[in-house]
mmCIF file of C-alpha atoms and ligand atoms in Angstrom:
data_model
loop_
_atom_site.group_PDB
_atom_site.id
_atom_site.type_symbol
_atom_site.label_atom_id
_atom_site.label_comp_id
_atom_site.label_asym_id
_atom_site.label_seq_id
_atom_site.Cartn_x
_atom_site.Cartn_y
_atom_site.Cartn_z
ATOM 1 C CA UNK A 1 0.000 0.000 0.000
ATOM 2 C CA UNK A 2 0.972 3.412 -0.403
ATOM 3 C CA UNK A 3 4.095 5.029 1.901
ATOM 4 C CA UNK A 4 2.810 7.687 4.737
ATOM 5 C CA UNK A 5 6.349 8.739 5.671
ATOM 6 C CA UNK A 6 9.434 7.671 4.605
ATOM 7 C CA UNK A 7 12.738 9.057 6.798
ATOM 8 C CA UNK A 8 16.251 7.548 7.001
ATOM 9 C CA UNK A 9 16.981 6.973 10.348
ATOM 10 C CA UNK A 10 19.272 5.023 12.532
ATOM 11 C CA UNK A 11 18.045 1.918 14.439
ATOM 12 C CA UNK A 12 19.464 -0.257 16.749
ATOM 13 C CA UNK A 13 20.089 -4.274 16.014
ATOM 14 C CA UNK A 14 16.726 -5.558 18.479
ATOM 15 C CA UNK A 15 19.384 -8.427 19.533
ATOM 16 C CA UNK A 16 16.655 -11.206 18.604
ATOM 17 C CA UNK A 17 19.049 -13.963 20.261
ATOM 18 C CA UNK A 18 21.143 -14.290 23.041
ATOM 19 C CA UNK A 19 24.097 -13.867 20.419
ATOM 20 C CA UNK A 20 23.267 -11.063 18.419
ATOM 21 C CA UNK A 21 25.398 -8.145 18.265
ATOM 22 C CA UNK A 22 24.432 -4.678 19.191
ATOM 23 C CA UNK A 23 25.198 -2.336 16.695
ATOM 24 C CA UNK A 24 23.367 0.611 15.032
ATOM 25 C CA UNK A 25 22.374 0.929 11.265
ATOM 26 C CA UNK A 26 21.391 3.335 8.834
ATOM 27 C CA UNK A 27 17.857 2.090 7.254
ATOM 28 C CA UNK A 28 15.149 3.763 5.099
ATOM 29 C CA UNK A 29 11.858 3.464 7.078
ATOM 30 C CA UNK A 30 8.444 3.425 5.621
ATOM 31 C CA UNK A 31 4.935 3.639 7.142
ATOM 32 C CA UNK A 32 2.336 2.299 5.632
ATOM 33 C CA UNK A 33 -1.065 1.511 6.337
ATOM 34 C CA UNK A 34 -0.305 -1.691 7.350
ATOM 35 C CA UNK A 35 3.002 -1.776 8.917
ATOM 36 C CA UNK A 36 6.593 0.290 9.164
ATOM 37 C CA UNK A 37 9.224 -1.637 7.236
ATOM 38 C CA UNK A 38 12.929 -0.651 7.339
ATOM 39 C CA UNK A 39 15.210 -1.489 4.065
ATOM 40 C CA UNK A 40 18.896 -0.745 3.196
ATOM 41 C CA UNK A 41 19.367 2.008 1.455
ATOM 42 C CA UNK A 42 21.915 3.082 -1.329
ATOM 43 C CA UNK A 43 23.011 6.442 -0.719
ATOM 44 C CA UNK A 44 24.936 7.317 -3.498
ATOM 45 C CA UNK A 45 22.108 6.232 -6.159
ATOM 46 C CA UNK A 46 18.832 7.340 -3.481
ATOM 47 C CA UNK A 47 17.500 4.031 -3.831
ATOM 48 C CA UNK A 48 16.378 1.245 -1.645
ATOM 49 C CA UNK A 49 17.207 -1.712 -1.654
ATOM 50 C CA UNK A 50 16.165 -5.398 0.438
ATOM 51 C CA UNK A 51 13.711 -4.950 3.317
ATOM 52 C CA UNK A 52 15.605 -5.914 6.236
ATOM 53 C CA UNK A 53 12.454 -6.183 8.629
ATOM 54 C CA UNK A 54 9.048 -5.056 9.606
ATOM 55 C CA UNK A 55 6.893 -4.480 12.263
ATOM 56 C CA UNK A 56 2.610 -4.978 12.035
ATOM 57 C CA UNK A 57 0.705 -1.824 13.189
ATOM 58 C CA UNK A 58 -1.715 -3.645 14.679
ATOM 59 C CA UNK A 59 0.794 -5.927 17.290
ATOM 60 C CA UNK A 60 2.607 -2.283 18.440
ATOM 61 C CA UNK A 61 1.248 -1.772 21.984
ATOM 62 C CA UNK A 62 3.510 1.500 22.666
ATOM 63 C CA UNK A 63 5.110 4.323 20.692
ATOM 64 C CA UNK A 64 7.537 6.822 22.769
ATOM 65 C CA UNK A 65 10.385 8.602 23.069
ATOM 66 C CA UNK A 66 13.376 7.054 24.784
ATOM 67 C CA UNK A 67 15.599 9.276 27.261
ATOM 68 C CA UNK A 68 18.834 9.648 26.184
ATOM 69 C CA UNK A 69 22.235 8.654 28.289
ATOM 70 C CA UNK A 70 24.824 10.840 29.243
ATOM 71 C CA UNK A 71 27.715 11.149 26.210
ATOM 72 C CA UNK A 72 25.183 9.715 23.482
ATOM 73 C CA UNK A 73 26.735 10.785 20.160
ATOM 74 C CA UNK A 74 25.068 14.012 17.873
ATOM 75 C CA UNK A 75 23.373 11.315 15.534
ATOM 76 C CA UNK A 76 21.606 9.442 18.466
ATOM 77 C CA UNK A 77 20.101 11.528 20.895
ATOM 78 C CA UNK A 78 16.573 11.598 19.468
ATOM 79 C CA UNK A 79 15.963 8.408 20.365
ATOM 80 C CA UNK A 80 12.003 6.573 20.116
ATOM 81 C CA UNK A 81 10.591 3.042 20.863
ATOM 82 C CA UNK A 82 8.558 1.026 19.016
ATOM 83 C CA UNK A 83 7.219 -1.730 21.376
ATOM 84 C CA UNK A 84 5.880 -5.085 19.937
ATOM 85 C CA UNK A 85 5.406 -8.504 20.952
ATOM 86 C CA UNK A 86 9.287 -8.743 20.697
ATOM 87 C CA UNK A 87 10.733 -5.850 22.465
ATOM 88 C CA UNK A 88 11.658 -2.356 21.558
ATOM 89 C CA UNK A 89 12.353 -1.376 18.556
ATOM 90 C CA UNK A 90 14.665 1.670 18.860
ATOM 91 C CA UNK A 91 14.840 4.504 16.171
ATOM 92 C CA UNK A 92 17.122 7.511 16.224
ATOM 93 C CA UNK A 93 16.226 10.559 14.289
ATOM 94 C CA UNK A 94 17.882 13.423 12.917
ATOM 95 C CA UNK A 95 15.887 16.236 15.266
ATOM 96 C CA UNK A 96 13.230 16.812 17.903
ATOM 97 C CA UNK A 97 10.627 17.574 15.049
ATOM 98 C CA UNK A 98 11.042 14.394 12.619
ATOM 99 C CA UNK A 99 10.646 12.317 15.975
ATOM 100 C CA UNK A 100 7.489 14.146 17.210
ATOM 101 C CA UNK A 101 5.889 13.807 13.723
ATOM 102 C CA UNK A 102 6.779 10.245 13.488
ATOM 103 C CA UNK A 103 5.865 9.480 17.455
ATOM 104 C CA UNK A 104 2.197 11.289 16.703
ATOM 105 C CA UNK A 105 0.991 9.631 13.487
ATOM 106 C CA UNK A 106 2.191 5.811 14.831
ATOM 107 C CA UNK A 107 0.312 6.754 17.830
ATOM 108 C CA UNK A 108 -3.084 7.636 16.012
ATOM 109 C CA UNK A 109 -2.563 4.869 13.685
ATOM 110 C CA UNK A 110 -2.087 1.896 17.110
ATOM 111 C CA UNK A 111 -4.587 4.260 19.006
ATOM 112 C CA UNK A 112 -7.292 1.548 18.957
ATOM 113 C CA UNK A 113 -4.928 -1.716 19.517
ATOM 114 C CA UNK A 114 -4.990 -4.457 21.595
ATOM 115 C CA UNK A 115 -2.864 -4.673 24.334
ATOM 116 C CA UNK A 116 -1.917 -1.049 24.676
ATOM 117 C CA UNK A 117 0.434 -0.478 27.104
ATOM 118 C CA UNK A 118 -0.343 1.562 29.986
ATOM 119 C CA UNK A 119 3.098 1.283 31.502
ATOM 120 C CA UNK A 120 6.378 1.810 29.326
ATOM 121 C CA UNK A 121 10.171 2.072 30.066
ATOM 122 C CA UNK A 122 11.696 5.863 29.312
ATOM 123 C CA UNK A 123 14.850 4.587 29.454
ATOM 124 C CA UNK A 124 16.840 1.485 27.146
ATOM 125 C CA UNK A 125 17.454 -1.645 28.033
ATOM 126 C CA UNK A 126 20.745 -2.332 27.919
ATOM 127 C CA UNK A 127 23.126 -5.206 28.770
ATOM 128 C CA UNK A 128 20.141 -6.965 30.737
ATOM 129 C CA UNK A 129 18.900 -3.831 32.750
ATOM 130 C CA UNK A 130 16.424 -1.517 32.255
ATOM 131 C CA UNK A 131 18.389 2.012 32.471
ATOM 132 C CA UNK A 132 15.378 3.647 34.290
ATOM 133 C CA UNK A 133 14.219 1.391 37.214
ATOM 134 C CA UNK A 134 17.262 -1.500 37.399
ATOM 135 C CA UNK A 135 14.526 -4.439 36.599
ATOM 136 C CA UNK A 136 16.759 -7.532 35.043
ATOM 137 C CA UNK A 137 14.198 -8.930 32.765
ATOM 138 C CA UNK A 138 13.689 -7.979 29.647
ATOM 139 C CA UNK A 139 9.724 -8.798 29.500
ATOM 140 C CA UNK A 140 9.537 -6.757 33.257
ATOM 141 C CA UNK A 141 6.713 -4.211 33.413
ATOM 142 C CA UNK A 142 7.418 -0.666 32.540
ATOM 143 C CA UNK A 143 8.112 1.708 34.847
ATOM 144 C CA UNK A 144 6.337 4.568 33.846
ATOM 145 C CA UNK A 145 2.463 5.466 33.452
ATOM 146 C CA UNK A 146 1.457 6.826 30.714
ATOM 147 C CA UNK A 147 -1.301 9.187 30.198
ATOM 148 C CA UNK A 148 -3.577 7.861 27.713
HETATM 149 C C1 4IP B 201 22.506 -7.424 12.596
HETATM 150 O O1 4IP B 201 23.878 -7.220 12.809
HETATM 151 C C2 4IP B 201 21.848 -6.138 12.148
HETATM 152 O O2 4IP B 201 22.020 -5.125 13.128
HETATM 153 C C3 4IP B 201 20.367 -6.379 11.957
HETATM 154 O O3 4IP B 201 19.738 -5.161 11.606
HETATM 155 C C4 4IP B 201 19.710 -6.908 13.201
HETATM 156 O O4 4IP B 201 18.393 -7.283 12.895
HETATM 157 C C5 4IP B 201 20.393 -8.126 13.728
HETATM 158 O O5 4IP B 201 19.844 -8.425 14.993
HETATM 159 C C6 4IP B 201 21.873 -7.937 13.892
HETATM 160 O O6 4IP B 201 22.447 -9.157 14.242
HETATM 161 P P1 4IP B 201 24.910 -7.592 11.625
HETATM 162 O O7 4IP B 201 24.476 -6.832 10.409
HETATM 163 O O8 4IP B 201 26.217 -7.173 12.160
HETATM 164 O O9 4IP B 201 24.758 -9.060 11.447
HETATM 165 P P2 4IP B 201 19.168 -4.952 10.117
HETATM 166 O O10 4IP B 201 18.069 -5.967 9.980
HETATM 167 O O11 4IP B 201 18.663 -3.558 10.084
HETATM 168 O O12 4IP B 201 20.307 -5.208 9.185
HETATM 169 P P3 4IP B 201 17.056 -6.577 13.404
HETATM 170 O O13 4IP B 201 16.269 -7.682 14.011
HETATM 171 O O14 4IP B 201 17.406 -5.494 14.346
HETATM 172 O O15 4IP B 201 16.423 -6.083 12.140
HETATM 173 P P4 4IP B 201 18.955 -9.760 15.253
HETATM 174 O O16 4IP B 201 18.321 -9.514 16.574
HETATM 175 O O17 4IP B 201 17.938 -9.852 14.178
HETATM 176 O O18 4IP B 201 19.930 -10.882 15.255
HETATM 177 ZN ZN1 ZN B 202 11.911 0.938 33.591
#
């Protein structure tokens, strides 16, 4: 179906196994009705390329920003989270506004969802601890009400 936004941003590897690496990659992403699909991305021709992966609107359960840490590089610090049956999802855009546009039409578009979230995590997960409240499991509630 037709593309609602298209941005290149910066996401982090979601570390799907125990032995995945974590590393952060320059994709093309693309909203669509349906779902928001990231691809690799040519940038000397403009063009896209494979799809590398894809998330269904309709199993998102949370859409936010994600606090920053201390020393996070230029090209990182507006950080969001898409939340899914798997984990986050984190995306990195280039400024405040890009993420705020992206952050508000994911949010209409998961609005009526199953399984929305009424507690998130501001803060990463990172080498098995949430950075905001110290839980050890990934899967451990979120921290932080939101105001629906
Ligand atoms: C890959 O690292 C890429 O970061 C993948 O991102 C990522 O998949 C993989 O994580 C990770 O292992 P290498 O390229 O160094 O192998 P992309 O798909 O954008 O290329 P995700 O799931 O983040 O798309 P796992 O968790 O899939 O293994
Ligand atoms: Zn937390």
């Amino acid at each position: 179906s037709e593309s609602i936004l298209e941005e290149i941003f910066i996401k982090r590897s979601q570390q799907k196994k125990k032995t995945s690496p974590l590393n952060y990659k320059e994709r093309l992403f693309v909203l669509n009705q349906e779902k928001v699909a990231y691809y690799d991305f040519d940038s000397d021709k403009g063009k896209r390329k494979g799809m590398k992966g894809s998330v269904d609107l309709e199993k998102i359960k949370c859409v936010e920003t994600v606090q920053s840490e201390p020393n996070t590089p230029q090209e990182r610090l507006f950080a969001f989270q898409i939340v899914y049956d798997e984990g986050p999802l984190y995306v990195f855009a280039k400024s405040e506004d890009i993420r705020a546009q992206w952050i508000k039409k994911l949010k209409e578009m998961v609005r009526f969802n199953k399984d929305v979230m009424q507690k998130y995590h501001p803060c990463f997960w990172s080498d098995g601890v949430w950075l905001c409240c110290k839980q050890e499991v990934k899967q451990a509630m979120g921290c932080k009400v939101l105001d629906s």
